[in-house]
mmCIF file of C-alpha atoms in Angstrom:
data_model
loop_
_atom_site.group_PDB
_atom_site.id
_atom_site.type_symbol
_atom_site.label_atom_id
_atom_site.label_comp_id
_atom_site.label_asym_id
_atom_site.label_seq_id
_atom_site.Cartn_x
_atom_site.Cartn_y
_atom_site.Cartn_z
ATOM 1 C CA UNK A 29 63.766 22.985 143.439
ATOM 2 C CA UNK A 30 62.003 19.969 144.998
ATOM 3 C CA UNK A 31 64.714 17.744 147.200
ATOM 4 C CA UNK A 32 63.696 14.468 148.653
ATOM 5 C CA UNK A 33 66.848 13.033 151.227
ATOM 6 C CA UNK A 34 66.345 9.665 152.485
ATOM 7 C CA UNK A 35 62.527 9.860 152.137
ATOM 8 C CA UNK A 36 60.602 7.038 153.677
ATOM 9 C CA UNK A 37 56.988 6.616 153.887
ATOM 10 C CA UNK A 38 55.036 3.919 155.262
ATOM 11 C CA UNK A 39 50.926 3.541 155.673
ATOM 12 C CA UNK A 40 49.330 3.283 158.734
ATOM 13 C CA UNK A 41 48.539 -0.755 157.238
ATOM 14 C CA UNK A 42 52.155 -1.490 156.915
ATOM 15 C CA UNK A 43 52.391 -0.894 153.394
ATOM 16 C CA UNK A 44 55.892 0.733 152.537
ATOM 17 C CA UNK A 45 55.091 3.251 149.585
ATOM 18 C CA UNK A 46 58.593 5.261 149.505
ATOM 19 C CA UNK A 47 62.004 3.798 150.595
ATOM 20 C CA UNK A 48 65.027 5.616 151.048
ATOM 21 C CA UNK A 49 64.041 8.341 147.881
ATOM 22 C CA UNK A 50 66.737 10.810 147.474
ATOM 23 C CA UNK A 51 66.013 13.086 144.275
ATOM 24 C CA UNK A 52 66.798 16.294 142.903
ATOM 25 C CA UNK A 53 64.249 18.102 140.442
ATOM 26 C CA UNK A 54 65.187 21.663 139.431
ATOM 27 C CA UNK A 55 62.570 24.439 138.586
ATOM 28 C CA UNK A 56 61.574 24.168 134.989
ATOM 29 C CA UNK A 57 61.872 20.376 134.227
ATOM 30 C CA UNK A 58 59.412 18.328 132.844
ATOM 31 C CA UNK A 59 59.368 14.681 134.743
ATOM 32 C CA UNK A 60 57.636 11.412 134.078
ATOM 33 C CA UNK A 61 57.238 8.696 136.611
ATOM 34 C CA UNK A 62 56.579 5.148 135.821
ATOM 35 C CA UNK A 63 55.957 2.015 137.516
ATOM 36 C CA UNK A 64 53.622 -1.066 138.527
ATOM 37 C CA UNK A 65 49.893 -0.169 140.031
ATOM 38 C CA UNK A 66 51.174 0.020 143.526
ATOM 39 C CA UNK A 67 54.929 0.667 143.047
ATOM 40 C CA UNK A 68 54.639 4.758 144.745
ATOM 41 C CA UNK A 69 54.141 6.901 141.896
ATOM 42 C CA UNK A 70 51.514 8.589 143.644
ATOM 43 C CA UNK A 71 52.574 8.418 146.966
ATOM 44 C CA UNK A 72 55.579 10.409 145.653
ATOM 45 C CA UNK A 73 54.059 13.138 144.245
ATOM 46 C CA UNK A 74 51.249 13.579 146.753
ATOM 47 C CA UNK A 75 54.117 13.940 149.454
ATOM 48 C CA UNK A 76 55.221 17.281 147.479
ATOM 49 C CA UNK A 77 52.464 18.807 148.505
ATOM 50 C CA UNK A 78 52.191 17.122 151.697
ATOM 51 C CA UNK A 79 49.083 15.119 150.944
ATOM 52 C CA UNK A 80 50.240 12.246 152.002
ATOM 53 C CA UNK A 81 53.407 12.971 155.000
ATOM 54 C CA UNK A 82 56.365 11.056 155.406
ATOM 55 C CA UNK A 83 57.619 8.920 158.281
ATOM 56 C CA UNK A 84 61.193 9.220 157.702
ATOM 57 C CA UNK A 85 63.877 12.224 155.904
ATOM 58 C CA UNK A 86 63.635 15.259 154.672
ATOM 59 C CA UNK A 87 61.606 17.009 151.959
ATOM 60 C CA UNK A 88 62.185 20.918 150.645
ATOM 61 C CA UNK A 89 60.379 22.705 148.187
ATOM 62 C CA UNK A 90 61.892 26.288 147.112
ATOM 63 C CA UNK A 91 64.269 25.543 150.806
ATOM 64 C CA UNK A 92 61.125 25.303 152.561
ATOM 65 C CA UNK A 93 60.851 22.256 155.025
ATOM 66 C CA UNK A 94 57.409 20.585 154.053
ATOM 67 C CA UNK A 95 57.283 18.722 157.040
ATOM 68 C CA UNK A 96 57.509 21.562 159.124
ATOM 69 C CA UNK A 97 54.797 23.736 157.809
ATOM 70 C CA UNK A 98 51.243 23.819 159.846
ATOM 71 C CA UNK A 99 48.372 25.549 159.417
ATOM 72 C CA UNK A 100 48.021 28.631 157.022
ATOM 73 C CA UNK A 101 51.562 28.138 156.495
ATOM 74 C CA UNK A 102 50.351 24.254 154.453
ATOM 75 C CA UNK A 103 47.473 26.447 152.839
ATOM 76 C CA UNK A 104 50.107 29.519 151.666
ATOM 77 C CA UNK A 105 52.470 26.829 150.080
ATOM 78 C CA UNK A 106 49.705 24.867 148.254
ATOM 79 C CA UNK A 107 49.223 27.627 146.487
ATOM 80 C CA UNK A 108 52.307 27.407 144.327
ATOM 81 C CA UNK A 109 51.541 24.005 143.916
ATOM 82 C CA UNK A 110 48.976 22.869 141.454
ATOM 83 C CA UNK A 111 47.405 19.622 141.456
ATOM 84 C CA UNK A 112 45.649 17.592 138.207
ATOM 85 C CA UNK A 113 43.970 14.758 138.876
ATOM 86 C CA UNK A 114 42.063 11.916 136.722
ATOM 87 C CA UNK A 115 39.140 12.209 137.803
ATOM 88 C CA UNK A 116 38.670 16.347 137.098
ATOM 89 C CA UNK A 117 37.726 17.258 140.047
ATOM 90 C CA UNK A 118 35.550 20.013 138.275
ATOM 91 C CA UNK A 119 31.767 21.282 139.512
ATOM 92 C CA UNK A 120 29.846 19.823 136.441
ATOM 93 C CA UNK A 121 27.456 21.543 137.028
ATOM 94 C CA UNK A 122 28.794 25.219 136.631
ATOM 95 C CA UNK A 123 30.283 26.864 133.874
ATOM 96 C CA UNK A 124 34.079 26.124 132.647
ATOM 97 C CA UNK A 125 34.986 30.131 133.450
ATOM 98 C CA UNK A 126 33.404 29.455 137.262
ATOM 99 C CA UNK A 127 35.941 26.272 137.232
ATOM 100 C CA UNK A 128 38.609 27.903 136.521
ATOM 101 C CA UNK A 129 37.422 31.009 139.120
ATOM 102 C CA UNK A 130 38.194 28.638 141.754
ATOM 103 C CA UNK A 131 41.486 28.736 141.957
ATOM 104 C CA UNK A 132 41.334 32.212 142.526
ATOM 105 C CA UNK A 133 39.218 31.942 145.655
ATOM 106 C CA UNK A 134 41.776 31.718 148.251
ATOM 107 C CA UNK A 135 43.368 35.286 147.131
ATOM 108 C CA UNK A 136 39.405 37.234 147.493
ATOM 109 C CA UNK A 137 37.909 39.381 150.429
ATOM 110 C CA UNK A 138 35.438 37.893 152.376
ATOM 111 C CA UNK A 139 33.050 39.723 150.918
ATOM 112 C CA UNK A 140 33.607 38.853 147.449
ATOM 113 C CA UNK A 141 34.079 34.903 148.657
ATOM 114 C CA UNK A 142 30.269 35.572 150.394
ATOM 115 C CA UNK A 143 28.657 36.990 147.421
ATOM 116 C CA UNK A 144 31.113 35.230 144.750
ATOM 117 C CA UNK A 145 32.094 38.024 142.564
ATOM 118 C CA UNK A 146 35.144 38.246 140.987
ATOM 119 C CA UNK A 147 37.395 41.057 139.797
ATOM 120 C CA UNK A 148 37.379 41.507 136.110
ATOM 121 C CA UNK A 149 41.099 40.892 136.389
ATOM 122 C CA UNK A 150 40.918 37.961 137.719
ATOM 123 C CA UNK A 151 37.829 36.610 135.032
ATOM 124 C CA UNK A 152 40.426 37.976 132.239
ATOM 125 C CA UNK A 153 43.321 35.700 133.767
ATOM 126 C CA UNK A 154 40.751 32.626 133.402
ATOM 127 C CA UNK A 155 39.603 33.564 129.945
ATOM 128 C CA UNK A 156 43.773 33.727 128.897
ATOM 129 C CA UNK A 157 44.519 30.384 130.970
ATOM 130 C CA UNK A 158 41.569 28.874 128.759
ATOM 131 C CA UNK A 159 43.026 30.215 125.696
ATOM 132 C CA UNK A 160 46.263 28.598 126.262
ATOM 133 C CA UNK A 161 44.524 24.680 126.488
ATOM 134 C CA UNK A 162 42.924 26.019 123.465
ATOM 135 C CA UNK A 163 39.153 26.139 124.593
ATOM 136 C CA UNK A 164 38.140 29.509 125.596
ATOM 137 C CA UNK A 165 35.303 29.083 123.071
ATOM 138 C CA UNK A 166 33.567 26.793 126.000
ATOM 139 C CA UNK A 167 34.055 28.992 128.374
ATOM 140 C CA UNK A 168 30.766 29.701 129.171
ATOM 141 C CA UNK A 169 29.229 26.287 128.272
ATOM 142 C CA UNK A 170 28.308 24.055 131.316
ATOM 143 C CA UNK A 171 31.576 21.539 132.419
ATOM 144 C CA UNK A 172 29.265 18.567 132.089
ATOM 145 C CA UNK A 173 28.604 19.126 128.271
ATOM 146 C CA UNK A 174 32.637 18.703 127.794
ATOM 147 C CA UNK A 175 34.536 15.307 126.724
ATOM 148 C CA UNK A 176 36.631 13.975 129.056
ATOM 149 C CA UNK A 177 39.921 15.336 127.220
ATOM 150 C CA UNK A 178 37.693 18.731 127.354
ATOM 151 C CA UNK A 179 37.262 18.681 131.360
ATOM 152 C CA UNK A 180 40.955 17.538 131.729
ATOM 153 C CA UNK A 181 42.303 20.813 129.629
ATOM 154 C CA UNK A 182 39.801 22.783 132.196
ATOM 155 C CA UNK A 183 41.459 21.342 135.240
ATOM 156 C CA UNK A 184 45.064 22.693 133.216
ATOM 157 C CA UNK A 185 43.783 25.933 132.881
ATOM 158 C CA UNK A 186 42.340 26.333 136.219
ATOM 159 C CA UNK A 187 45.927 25.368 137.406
ATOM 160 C CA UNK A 188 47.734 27.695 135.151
ATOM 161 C CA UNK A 189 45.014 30.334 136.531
ATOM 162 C CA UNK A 190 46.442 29.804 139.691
ATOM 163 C CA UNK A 191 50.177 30.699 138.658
ATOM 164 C CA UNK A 192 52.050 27.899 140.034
ATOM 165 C CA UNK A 193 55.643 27.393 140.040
ATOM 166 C CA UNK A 194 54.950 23.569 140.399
ATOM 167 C CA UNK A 195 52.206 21.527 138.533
ATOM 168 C CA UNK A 196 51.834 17.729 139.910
ATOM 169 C CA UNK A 197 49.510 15.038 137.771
ATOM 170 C CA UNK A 198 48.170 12.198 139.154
ATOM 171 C CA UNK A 199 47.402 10.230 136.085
ATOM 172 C CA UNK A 200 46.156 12.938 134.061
ATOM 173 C CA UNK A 201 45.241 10.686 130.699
ATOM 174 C CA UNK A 202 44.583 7.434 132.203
ATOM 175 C CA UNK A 203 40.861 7.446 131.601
ATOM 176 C CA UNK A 204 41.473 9.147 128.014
ATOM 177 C CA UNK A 205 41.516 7.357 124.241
ATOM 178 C CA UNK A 206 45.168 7.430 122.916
ATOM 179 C CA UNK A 207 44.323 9.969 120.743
ATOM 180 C CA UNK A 208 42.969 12.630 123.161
ATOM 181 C CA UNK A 209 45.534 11.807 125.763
ATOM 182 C CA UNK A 210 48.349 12.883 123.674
ATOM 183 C CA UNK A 211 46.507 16.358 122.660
ATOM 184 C CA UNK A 212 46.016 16.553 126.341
ATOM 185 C CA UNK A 213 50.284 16.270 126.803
ATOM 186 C CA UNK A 214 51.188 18.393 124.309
ATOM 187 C CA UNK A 215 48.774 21.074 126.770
ATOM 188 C CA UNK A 216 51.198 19.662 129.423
ATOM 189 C CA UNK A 217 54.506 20.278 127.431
ATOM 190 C CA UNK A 218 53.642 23.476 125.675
ATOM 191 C CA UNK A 219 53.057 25.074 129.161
ATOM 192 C CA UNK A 220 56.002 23.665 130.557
ATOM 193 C CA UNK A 221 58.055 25.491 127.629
ATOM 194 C CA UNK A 222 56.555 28.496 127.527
ATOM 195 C CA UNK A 223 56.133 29.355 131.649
ATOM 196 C CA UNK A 224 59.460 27.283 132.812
ATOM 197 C CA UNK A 225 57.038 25.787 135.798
ATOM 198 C CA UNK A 226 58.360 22.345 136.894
ATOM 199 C CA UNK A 227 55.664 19.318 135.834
ATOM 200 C CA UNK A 228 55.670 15.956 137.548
ATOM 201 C CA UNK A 229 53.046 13.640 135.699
ATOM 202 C CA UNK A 230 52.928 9.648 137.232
ATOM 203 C CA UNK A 231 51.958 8.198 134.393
ATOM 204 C CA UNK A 232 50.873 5.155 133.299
ATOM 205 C CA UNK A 233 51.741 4.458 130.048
ATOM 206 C CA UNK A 234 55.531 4.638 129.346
ATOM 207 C CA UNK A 235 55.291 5.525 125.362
ATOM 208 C CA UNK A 236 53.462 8.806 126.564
ATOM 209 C CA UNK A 237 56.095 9.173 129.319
ATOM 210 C CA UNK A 238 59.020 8.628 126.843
ATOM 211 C CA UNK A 239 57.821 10.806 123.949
ATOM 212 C CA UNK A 240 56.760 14.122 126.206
ATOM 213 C CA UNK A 241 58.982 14.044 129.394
ATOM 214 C CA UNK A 242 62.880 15.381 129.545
ATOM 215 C CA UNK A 243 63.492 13.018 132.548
ATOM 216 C CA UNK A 244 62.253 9.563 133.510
ATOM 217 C CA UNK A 245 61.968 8.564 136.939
ATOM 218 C CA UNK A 246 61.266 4.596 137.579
ATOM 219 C CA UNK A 247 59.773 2.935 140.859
ATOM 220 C CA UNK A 248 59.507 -0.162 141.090
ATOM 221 C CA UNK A 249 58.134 -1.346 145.157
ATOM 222 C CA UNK A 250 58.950 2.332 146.721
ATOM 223 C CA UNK A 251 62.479 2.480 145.283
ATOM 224 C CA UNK A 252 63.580 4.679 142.915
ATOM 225 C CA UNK A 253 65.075 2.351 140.230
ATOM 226 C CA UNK A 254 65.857 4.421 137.493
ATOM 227 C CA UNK A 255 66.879 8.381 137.138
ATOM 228 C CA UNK A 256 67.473 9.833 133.623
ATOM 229 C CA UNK A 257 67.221 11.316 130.659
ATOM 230 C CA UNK A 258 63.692 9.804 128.487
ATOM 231 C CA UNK A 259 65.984 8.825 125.499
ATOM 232 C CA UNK A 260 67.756 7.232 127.638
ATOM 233 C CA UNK A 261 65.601 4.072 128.784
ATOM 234 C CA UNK A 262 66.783 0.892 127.301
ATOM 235 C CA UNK A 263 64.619 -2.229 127.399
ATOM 236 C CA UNK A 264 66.691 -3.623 129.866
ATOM 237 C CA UNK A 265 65.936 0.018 132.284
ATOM 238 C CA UNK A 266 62.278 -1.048 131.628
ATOM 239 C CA UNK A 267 63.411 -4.543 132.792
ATOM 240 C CA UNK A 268 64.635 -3.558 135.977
ATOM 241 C CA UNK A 269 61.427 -0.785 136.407
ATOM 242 C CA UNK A 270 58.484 -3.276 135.692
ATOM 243 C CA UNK A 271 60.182 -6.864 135.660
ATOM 244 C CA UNK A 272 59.767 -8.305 132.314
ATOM 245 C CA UNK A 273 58.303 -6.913 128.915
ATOM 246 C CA UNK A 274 55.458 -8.839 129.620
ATOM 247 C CA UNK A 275 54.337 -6.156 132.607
ATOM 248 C CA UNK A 276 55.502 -2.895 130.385
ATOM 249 C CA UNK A 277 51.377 -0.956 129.776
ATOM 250 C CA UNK A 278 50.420 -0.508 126.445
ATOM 251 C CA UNK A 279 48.512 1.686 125.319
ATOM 252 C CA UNK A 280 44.945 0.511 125.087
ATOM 253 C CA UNK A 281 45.710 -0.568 128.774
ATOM 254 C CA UNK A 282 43.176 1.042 131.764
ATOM 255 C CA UNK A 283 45.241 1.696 135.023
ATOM 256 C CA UNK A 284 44.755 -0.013 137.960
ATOM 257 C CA UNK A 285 43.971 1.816 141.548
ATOM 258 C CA UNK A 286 47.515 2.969 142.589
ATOM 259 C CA UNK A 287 48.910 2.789 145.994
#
């Protein structure tokens, strides 16, 4: 369970991201958030896993304090916490298996870490986590010979490699065509269903957001505007979330550099 009471965060500029966020997300529940470039959709999820810290109120993950943790402690509880990103954050220039190694890094001796072998256990959880995004046939093939939608479903499977009970996406399909970014969240929903981990996706285009996610969660200038189901959200929520029809994204629309 991820709890956010009276959550405030403001940047060192004076920008307030969060105001006053109170939200409950149980384990298991698949959540979009939507706003304006610059309304806190990232801020919000890059507090869960205390990349970003807050000023003001309480945050829990699992009845842990996240402000509280230091150290190893930060490093331990990252662990159950994947992160997706837009931009990959893959080594091109490696093989797709090696990517999805990574994530098991953290667990190795130091001697294996020094040398960089891993156990055949651990090469056999990649190959499965590859399986599941459906392309364990590039397995071997070099990350920067992959389509974009290609090098996203890595990042999934390194994730899923690293057996989270939380996956977070920062705009996971905002640089992908329509077409590929919906074959990329049906990866997203399909592990969601069958592993019951808890996926938070800010997203930028609210069709995506309304077909895939269970629960919408609106922003609109750090406040939390709308909570509810994805069927749902009226024109009028949309209204109240982005200010006029006129500001809803479509489609065919890049995203802007979010605050």
């Amino acid at each position: 369970m991820i709890k956010f009471k009276d959550v405030n965060k403001i940047y060192p500029n004076g920008v307030t991201a969060l105001k006053n966020v109170n939200l409950t997300i149980d384990q298991g529940e698949f959540v979009a958030i939507i706003g304006l470039s610059g309304a806190g959709k990232s801020t919000l999820i890059r507090c869960i896993n205390r990349m970003h810290e807050i000023n003001e109120g309480t945050l829990t993950v699992n009845d842990v304090n996240v402000g509280q943790l230091s150290g190893k402690q930060i490093r331990s509880f990252r662990r159950k916490i994947g992160m997706i990103f837009q931009s990959f954050n893959l080594v091109t220039r490696t093989s797709v298996i090696n990517n999805v190694l990574i994530s098991s890094v953290p667990e190795l001796s130091w001697w294996r870490k020094f040398v960089g072998l891993f156990p055949k256990e651990k090469k056999v959880e990649a190959l499965e986590a590859l399986d599941k995004v459906g392309i364990l046939d590039k397995a071997y093939n070099r990350v920067d010979q992959l389509s974009g939608g290609q090098q996203q479903r890595v990042a999934l499977a390194r994730t899923i490699a690293q057996n989270p009970d939380i996956i977070l996406a920062d705009e996971p399909v905002a640089s992908l065509d329509p077409v590929t970014a919906k074959v990329v969240m049906d990866d997203f929903k399909r592990i969601n269903q069958e592993t019951n981990m808890s996926i938070l996706i800010n997203i930028h285009h609210v069709e995506l957001a309304l077909e895939y996610a269970d629960r919408v969660i609106g922003i609109r200038q750090g406040e939390v505007v709308y909570d509810g189901k994805s069927e749902d959200v009226s024109q009028d929520v949309l209204d109240q979330i982005y200010g006029s029809a006129d500001n809803v994204p479509k489609m065919d629309e890049p995203e802007e550099a979010e605050v």
